[in-house]
Coordinates of C-alpha atoms and ligand atoms in Angstrom, one line a residue:
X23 CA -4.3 -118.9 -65.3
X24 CA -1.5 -118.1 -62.5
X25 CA 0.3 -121.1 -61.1
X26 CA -2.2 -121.6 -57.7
X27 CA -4.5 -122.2 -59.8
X28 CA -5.3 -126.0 -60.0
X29 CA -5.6 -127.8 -63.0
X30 CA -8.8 -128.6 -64.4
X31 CA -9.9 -132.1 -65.1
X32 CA -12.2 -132.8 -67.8
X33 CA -14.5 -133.5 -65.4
X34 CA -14.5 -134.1 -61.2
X35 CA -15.8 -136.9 -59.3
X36 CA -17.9 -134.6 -56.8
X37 CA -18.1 -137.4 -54.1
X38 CA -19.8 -134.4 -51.8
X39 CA -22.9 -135.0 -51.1
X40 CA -24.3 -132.4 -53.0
X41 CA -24.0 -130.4 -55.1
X42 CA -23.9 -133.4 -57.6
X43 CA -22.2 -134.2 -61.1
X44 CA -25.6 -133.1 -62.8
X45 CA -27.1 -134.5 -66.2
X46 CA -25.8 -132.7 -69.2
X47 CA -29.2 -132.2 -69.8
X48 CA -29.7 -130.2 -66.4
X49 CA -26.3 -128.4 -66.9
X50 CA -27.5 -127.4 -70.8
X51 CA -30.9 -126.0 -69.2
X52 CA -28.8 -123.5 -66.9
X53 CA -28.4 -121.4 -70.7
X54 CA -31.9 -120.6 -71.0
X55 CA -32.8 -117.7 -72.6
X56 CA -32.8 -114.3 -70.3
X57 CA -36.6 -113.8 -68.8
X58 CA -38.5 -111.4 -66.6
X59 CA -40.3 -113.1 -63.5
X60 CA -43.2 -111.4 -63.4
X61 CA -43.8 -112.6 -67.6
X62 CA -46.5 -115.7 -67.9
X63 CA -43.1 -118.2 -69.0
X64 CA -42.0 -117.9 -65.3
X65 CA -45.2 -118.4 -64.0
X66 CA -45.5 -121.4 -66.2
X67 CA -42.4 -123.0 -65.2
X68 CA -43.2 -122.0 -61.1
X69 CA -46.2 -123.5 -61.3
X70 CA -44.7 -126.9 -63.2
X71 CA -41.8 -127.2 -60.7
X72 CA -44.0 -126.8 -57.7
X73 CA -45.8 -129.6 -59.0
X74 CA -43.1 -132.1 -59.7
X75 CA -41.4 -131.2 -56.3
X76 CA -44.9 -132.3 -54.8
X77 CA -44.4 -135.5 -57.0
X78 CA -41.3 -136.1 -56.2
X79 CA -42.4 -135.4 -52.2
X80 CA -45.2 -138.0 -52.4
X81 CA -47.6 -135.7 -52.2
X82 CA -51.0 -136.0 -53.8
X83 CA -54.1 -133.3 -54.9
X84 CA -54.1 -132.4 -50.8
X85 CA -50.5 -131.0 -51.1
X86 CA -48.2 -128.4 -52.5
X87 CA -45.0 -126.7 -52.6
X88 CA -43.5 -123.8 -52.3
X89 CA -39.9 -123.1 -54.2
X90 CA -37.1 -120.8 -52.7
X91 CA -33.8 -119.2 -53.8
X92 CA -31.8 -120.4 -51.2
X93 CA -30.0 -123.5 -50.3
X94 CA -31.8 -126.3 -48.0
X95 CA -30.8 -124.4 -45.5
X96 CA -33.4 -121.7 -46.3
X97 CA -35.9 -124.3 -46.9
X98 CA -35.2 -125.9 -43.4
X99 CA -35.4 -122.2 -42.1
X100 CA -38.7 -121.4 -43.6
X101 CA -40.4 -124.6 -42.3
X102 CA -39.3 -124.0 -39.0
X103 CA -40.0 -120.4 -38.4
X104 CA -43.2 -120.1 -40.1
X105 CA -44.6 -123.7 -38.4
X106 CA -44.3 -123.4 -34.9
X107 CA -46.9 -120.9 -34.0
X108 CA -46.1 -118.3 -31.0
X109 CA -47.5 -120.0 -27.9
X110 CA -45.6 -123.4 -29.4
X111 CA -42.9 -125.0 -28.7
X112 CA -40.4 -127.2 -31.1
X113 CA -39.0 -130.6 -30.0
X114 CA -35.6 -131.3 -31.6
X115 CA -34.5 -135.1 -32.3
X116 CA -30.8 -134.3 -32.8
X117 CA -28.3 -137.1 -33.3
X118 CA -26.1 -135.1 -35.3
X119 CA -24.8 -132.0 -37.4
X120 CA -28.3 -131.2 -38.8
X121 CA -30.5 -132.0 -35.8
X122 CA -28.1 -129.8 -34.1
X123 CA -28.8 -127.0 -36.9
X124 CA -32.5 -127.3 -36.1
X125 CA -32.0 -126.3 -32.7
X126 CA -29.6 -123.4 -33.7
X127 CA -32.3 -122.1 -36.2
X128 CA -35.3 -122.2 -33.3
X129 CA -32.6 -120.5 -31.4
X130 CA -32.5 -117.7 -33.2
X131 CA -35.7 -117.3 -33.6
X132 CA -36.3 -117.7 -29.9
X133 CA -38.7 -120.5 -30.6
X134 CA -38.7 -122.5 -27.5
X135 CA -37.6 -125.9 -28.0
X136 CA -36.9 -129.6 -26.3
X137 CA -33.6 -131.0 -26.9
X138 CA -33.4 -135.2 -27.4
X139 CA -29.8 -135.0 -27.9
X140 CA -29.4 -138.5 -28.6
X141 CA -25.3 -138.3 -29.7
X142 CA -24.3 -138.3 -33.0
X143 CA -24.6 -141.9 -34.7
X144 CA -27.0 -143.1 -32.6
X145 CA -30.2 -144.2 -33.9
X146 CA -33.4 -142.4 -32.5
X147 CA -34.9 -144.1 -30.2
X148 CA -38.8 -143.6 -30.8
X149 CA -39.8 -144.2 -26.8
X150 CA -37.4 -141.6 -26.1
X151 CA -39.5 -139.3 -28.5
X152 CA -42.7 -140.2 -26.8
X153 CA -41.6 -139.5 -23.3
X154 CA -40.5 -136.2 -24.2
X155 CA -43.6 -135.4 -25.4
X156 CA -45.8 -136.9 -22.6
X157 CA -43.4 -134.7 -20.5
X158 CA -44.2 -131.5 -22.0
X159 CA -47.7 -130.7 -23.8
X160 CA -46.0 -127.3 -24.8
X161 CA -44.1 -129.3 -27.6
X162 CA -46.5 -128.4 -30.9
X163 CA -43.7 -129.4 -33.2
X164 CA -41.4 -132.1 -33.9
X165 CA -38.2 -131.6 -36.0
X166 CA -36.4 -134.6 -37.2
X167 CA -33.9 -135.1 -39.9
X168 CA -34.3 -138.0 -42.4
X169 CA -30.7 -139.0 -43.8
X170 CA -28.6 -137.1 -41.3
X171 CA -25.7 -136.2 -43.8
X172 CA -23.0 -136.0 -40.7
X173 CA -22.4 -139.8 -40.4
X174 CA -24.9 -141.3 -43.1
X175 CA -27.3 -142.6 -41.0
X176 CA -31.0 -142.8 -42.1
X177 CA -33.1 -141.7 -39.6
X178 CA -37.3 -143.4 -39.2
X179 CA -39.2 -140.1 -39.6
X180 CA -42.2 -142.5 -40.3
X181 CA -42.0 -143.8 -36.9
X182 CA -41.5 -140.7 -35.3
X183 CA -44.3 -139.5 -37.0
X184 CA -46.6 -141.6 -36.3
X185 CA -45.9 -141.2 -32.3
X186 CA -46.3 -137.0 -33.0
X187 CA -49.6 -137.7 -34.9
X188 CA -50.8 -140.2 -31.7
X189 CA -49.7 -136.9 -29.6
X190 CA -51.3 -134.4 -31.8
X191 CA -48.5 -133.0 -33.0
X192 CA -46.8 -132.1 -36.2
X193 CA -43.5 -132.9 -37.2
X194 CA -40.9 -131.1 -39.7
X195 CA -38.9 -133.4 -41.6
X196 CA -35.6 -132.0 -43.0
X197 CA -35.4 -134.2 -46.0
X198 CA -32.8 -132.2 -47.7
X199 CA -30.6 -135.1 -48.5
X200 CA -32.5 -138.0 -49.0
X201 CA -35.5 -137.0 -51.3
X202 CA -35.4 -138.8 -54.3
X203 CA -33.1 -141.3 -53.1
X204 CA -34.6 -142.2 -50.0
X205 CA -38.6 -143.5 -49.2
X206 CA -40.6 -140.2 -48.1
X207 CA -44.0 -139.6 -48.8
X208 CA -45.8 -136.5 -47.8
X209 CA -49.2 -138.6 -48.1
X210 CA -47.9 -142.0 -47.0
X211 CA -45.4 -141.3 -44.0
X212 CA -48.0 -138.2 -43.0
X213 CA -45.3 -135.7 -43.1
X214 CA -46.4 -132.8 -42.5
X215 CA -43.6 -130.1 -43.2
X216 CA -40.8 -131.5 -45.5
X217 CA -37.9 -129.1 -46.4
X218 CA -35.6 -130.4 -49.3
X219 CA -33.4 -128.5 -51.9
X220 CA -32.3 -129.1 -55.7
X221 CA -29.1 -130.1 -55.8
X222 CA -28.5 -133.5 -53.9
X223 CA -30.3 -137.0 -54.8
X224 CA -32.8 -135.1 -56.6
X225 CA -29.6 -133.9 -59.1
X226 CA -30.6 -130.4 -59.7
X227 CA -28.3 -127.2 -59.9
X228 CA -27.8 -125.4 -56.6
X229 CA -29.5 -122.8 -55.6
X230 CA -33.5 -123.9 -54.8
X231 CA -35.0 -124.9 -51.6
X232 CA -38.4 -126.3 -51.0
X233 CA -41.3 -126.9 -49.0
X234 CA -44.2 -129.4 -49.1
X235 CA -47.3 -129.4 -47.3
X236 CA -51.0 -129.8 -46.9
X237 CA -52.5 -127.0 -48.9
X238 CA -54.6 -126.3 -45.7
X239 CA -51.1 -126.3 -43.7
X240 CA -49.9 -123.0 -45.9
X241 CA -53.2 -121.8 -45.6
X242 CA -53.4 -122.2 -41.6
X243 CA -50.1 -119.9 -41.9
X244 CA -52.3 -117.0 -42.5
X245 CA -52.2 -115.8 -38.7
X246 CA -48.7 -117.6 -37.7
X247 CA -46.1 -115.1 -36.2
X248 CA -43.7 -113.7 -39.2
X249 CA -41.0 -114.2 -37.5
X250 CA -39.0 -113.7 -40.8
X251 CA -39.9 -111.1 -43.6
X252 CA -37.8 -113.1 -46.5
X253 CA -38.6 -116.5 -45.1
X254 CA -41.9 -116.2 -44.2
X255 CA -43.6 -119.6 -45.7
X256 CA -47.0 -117.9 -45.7
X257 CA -45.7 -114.7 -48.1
X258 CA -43.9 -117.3 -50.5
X259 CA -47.3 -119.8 -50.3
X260 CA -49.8 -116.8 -51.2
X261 CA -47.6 -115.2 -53.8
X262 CA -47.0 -119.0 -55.5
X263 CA -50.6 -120.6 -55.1
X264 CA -52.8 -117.1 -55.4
X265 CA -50.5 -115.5 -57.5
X266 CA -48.4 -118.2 -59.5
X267 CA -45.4 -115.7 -59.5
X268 CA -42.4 -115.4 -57.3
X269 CA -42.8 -113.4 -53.9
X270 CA -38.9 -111.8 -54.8
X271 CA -36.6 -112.4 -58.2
X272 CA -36.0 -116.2 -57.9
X273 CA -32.7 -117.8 -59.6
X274 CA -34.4 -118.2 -63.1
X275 CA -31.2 -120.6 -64.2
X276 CA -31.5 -122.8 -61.4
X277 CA -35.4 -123.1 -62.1
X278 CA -34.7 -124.0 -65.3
X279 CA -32.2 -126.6 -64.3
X280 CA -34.5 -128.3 -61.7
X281 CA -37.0 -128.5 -64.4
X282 CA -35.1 -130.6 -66.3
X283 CA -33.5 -132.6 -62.8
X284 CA -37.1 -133.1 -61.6
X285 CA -38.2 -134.6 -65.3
X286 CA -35.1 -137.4 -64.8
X287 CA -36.3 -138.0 -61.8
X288 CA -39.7 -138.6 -62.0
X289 CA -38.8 -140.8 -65.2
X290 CA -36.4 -142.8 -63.4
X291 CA -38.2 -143.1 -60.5
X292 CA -37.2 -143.0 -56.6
X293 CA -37.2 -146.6 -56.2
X294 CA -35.0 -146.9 -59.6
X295 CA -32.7 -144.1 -57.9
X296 CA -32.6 -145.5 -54.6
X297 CA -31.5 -149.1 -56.7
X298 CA -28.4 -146.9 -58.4
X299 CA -27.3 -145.3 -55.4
X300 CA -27.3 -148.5 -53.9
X301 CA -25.4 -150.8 -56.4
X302 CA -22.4 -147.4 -56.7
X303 CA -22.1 -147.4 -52.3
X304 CA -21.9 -150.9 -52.3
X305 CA -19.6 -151.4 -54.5
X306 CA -18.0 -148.5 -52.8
X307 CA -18.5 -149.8 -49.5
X308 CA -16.9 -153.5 -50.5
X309 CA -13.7 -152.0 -52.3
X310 CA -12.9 -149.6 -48.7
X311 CA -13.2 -153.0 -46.8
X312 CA -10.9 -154.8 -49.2
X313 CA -8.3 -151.7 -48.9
X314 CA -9.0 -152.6 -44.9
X315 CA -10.9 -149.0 -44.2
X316 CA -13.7 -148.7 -41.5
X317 CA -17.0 -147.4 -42.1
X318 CA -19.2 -145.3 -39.5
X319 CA -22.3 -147.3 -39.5
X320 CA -22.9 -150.8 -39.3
X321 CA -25.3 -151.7 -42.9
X322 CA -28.3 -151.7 -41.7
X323 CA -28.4 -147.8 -40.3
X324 CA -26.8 -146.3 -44.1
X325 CA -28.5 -144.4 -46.3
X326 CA -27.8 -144.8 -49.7
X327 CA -26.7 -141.6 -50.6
X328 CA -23.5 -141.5 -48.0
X329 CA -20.5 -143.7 -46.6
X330 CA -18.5 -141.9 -43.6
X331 CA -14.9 -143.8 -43.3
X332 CA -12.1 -143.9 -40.8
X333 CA -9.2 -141.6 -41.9
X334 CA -6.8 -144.6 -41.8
X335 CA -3.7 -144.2 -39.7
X336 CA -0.5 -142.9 -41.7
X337 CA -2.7 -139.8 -43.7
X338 CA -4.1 -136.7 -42.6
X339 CA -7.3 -135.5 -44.2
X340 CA -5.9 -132.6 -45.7
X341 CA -3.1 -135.1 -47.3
X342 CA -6.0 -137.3 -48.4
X343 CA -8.3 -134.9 -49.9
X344 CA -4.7 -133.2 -51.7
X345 CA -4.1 -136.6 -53.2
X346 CA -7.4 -137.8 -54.6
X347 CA -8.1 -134.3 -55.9
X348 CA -5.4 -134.5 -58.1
X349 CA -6.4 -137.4 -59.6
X350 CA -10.2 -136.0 -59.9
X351 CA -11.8 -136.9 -57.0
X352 CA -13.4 -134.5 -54.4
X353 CA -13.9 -135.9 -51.4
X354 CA -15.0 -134.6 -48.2
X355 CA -14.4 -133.6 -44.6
X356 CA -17.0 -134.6 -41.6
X357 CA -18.2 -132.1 -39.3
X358 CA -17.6 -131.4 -35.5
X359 CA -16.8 -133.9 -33.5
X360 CA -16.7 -136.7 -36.4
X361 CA -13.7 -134.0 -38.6
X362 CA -10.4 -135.6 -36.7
X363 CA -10.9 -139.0 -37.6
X364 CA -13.7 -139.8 -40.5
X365 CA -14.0 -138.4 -44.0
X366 CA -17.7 -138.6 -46.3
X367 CA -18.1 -139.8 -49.3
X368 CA -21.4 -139.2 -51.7
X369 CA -22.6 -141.6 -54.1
X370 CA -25.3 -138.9 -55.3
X371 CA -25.4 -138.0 -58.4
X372 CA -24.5 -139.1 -61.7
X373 CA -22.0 -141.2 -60.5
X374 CA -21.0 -144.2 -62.6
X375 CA -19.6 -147.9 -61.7
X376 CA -16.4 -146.7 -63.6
X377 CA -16.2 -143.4 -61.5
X378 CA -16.0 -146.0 -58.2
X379 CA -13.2 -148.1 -59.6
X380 CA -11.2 -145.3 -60.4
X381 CA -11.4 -143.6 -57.2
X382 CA -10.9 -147.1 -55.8
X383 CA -7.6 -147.5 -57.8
X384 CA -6.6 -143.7 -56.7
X385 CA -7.5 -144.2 -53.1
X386 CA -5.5 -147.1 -52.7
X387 CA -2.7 -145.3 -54.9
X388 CA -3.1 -142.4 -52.1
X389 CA -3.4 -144.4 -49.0
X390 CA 0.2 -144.7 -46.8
X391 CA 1.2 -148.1 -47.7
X392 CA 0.6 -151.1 -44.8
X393 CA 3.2 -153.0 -43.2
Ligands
PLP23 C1 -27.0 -130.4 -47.2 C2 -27.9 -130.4 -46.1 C3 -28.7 -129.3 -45.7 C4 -28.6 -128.0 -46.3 O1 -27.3 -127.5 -46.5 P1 -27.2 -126.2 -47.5 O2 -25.7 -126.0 -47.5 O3 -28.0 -125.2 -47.0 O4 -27.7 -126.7 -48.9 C5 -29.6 -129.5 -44.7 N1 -29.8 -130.7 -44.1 C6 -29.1 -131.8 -44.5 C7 -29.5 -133.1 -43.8 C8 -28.2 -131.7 -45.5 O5 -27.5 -132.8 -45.9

């Protein structure tokens, strides 16, 4: 160890949202034994994460997934470019870092899209969502993030949804941060693209990506453009379903690990989940108002998962995150526009009541003191 090198706590608060403090049971699975992926164990273990991901989507017998080595990212990637067909067109609800990130992906796949930029923090306005689409009967798609990570702000897919179904179109949901936290049902909210990855509320290792779908969606792939060779939903779909083995060599560890995440979390349950989350922000959220610190969203716009605060005057971020990180904690910066003056903080995770306090206790140790 050289002297730049920080020290290392026992263990770190990851207040990031995602990747999360994991169980020790998910971190013990990342040591399973060495295996080929073309040997009936993968298969096996494929075919039994693809169906708790469905599970965990809300999916039922209609429904399937499809598991990539990426990061949500990938996931959101794959949805996109293998969903909008050639003649279609992608209508982007953007009211923030990852709605932005939807129109940067169609972008580069020269999808032609419909920007709603509502400005970041600011609910979507469902009317605004139908006139676009009256305007324009071009727009096949809608894409629409669920817990917009950038501010914390939980975002009514279901509605928008329902006013894409009522206009015949589809809608891609990137659920990324808020499945298994957060109310999404494939079935129920009649999703019909949800991307989502391992490692946030549903506590896996990084490293996976998903999709879930309507079988019949994957299968209506079959003569979509392949605007990607590595992302191409369809290839991943046929070589999963038909196949049950991995299109490419898939992070075996992290499959293992999401295993094991997705077994804790269909035994706890999202509701359950959604009920922990809950109790740890709010007793977050209480303890920054009693130190005087301002949060992003008023309470009835928060996810669960995510509190964005006001950098209070006296401390930069870099000072703040210094500070905190020393005493265990990792916090973290916003994006874009939000960076100069807010700061995130995650209660995914295995977070506990005790983990809150202290970071309490070290925030208000850290913070300038007030006049
Ligand atoms: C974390 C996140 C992503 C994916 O980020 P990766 O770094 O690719 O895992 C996508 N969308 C949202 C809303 C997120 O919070």
């Amino acid at each position: 160890m050289n002297d730049s090198t920080p020290p290392r706590p026992e263990r770190l608060v990851l207040m990031n949202p995602g990747p999360v403090i994991t169980d020790d049971r998910v971190r013990a699975a990342l040591a399973g034994p060495d295996m080929c992926h073309r040997e009936p164990e993968f298969s096996d273990l494929l075919t039994r994460v693809r169906h708790k991901t469905t599970l965990a989507a809300g999916g039922d017998e209609r429904h399937t997934s499809v598991v990539l080595t990426g990061s949500g990212t990938a996931a959101v990637e794959a949805a996109v470019s293998s969903a909008v067909p050639r003649d279609g067109a992608l209508l982007v609800v953007d009211n923030g870092h990852y709605g932005e990130r939807f129109q940067h992906i169609a972008d580069a796949h020269g999808i032609r899209t419909h920007r709603l930029e509502l400005g970041w923090a600011t609910p979507v306005d469902p009317a605004a969502v139908e006139r676009a689409l009256a305007a324009d009967q071009g727009l096949t798609h809608v894409a629409v993030v669920h817990h917009e990570t950038s501010s914390g702000m939980l975002n009514d897919v279901a509605a928008v949804a329902r006013i894409a179904h009522a206009h015949g179109r589809e809608v891609v949901v990137d659920a990324v941060s808020s499945i298994g936290a957060e109310h999404i049902a494939l079935a129920e909210d009649g999703i019909d693209w949800l991307a989502g990855s391992a490692n946030k509320c549903l506590e896996g290792a990084p490293g996976l990506g998903f999709v879930s779908a309507a079988r019949t969606a994957f299968e209506g792939l079959a003569g979509a453009p392949r605007r990607s060779y590595y992302l191409d939903l369809h290839r991943h779909y046929t070589a999963q379903e038909k196949a049950q083995a991995p299109a490419f060599t898939p992070g075996i560890p992290a499959f293992y690990a999401f295993d094991e995440a997705l077994d804790l979390a269909l035994a706890e349950g999202r509701e359950a989940r959604h009920a922990r989350y809950s109790a740890l922000a709010g007793r977050l959220r209480d303890g920054l108002e009693e130190l005087g610190l301002e949060i992003l969203l008023p309470p009835g716009q928060r996810a669960a998962s995510l509190t964005a605060v006001r950098i209070p005057a006296g401390i930069g971020y870099r000072e703040l995150h210094r500070g905190l990180r020393a005493e265990g904690f990792v916090i973290y910066s916003a994006q874009e526009q939000l960076a100069a003056d807010f700061f995130r903080l995650s209660t995914m995770g295995r977070m506990t009541e005790t983990d809150i306090d202290r970071f309490l206790a070290a925030l208000a140790r850290t913070l300038p003191t007030r006049a």
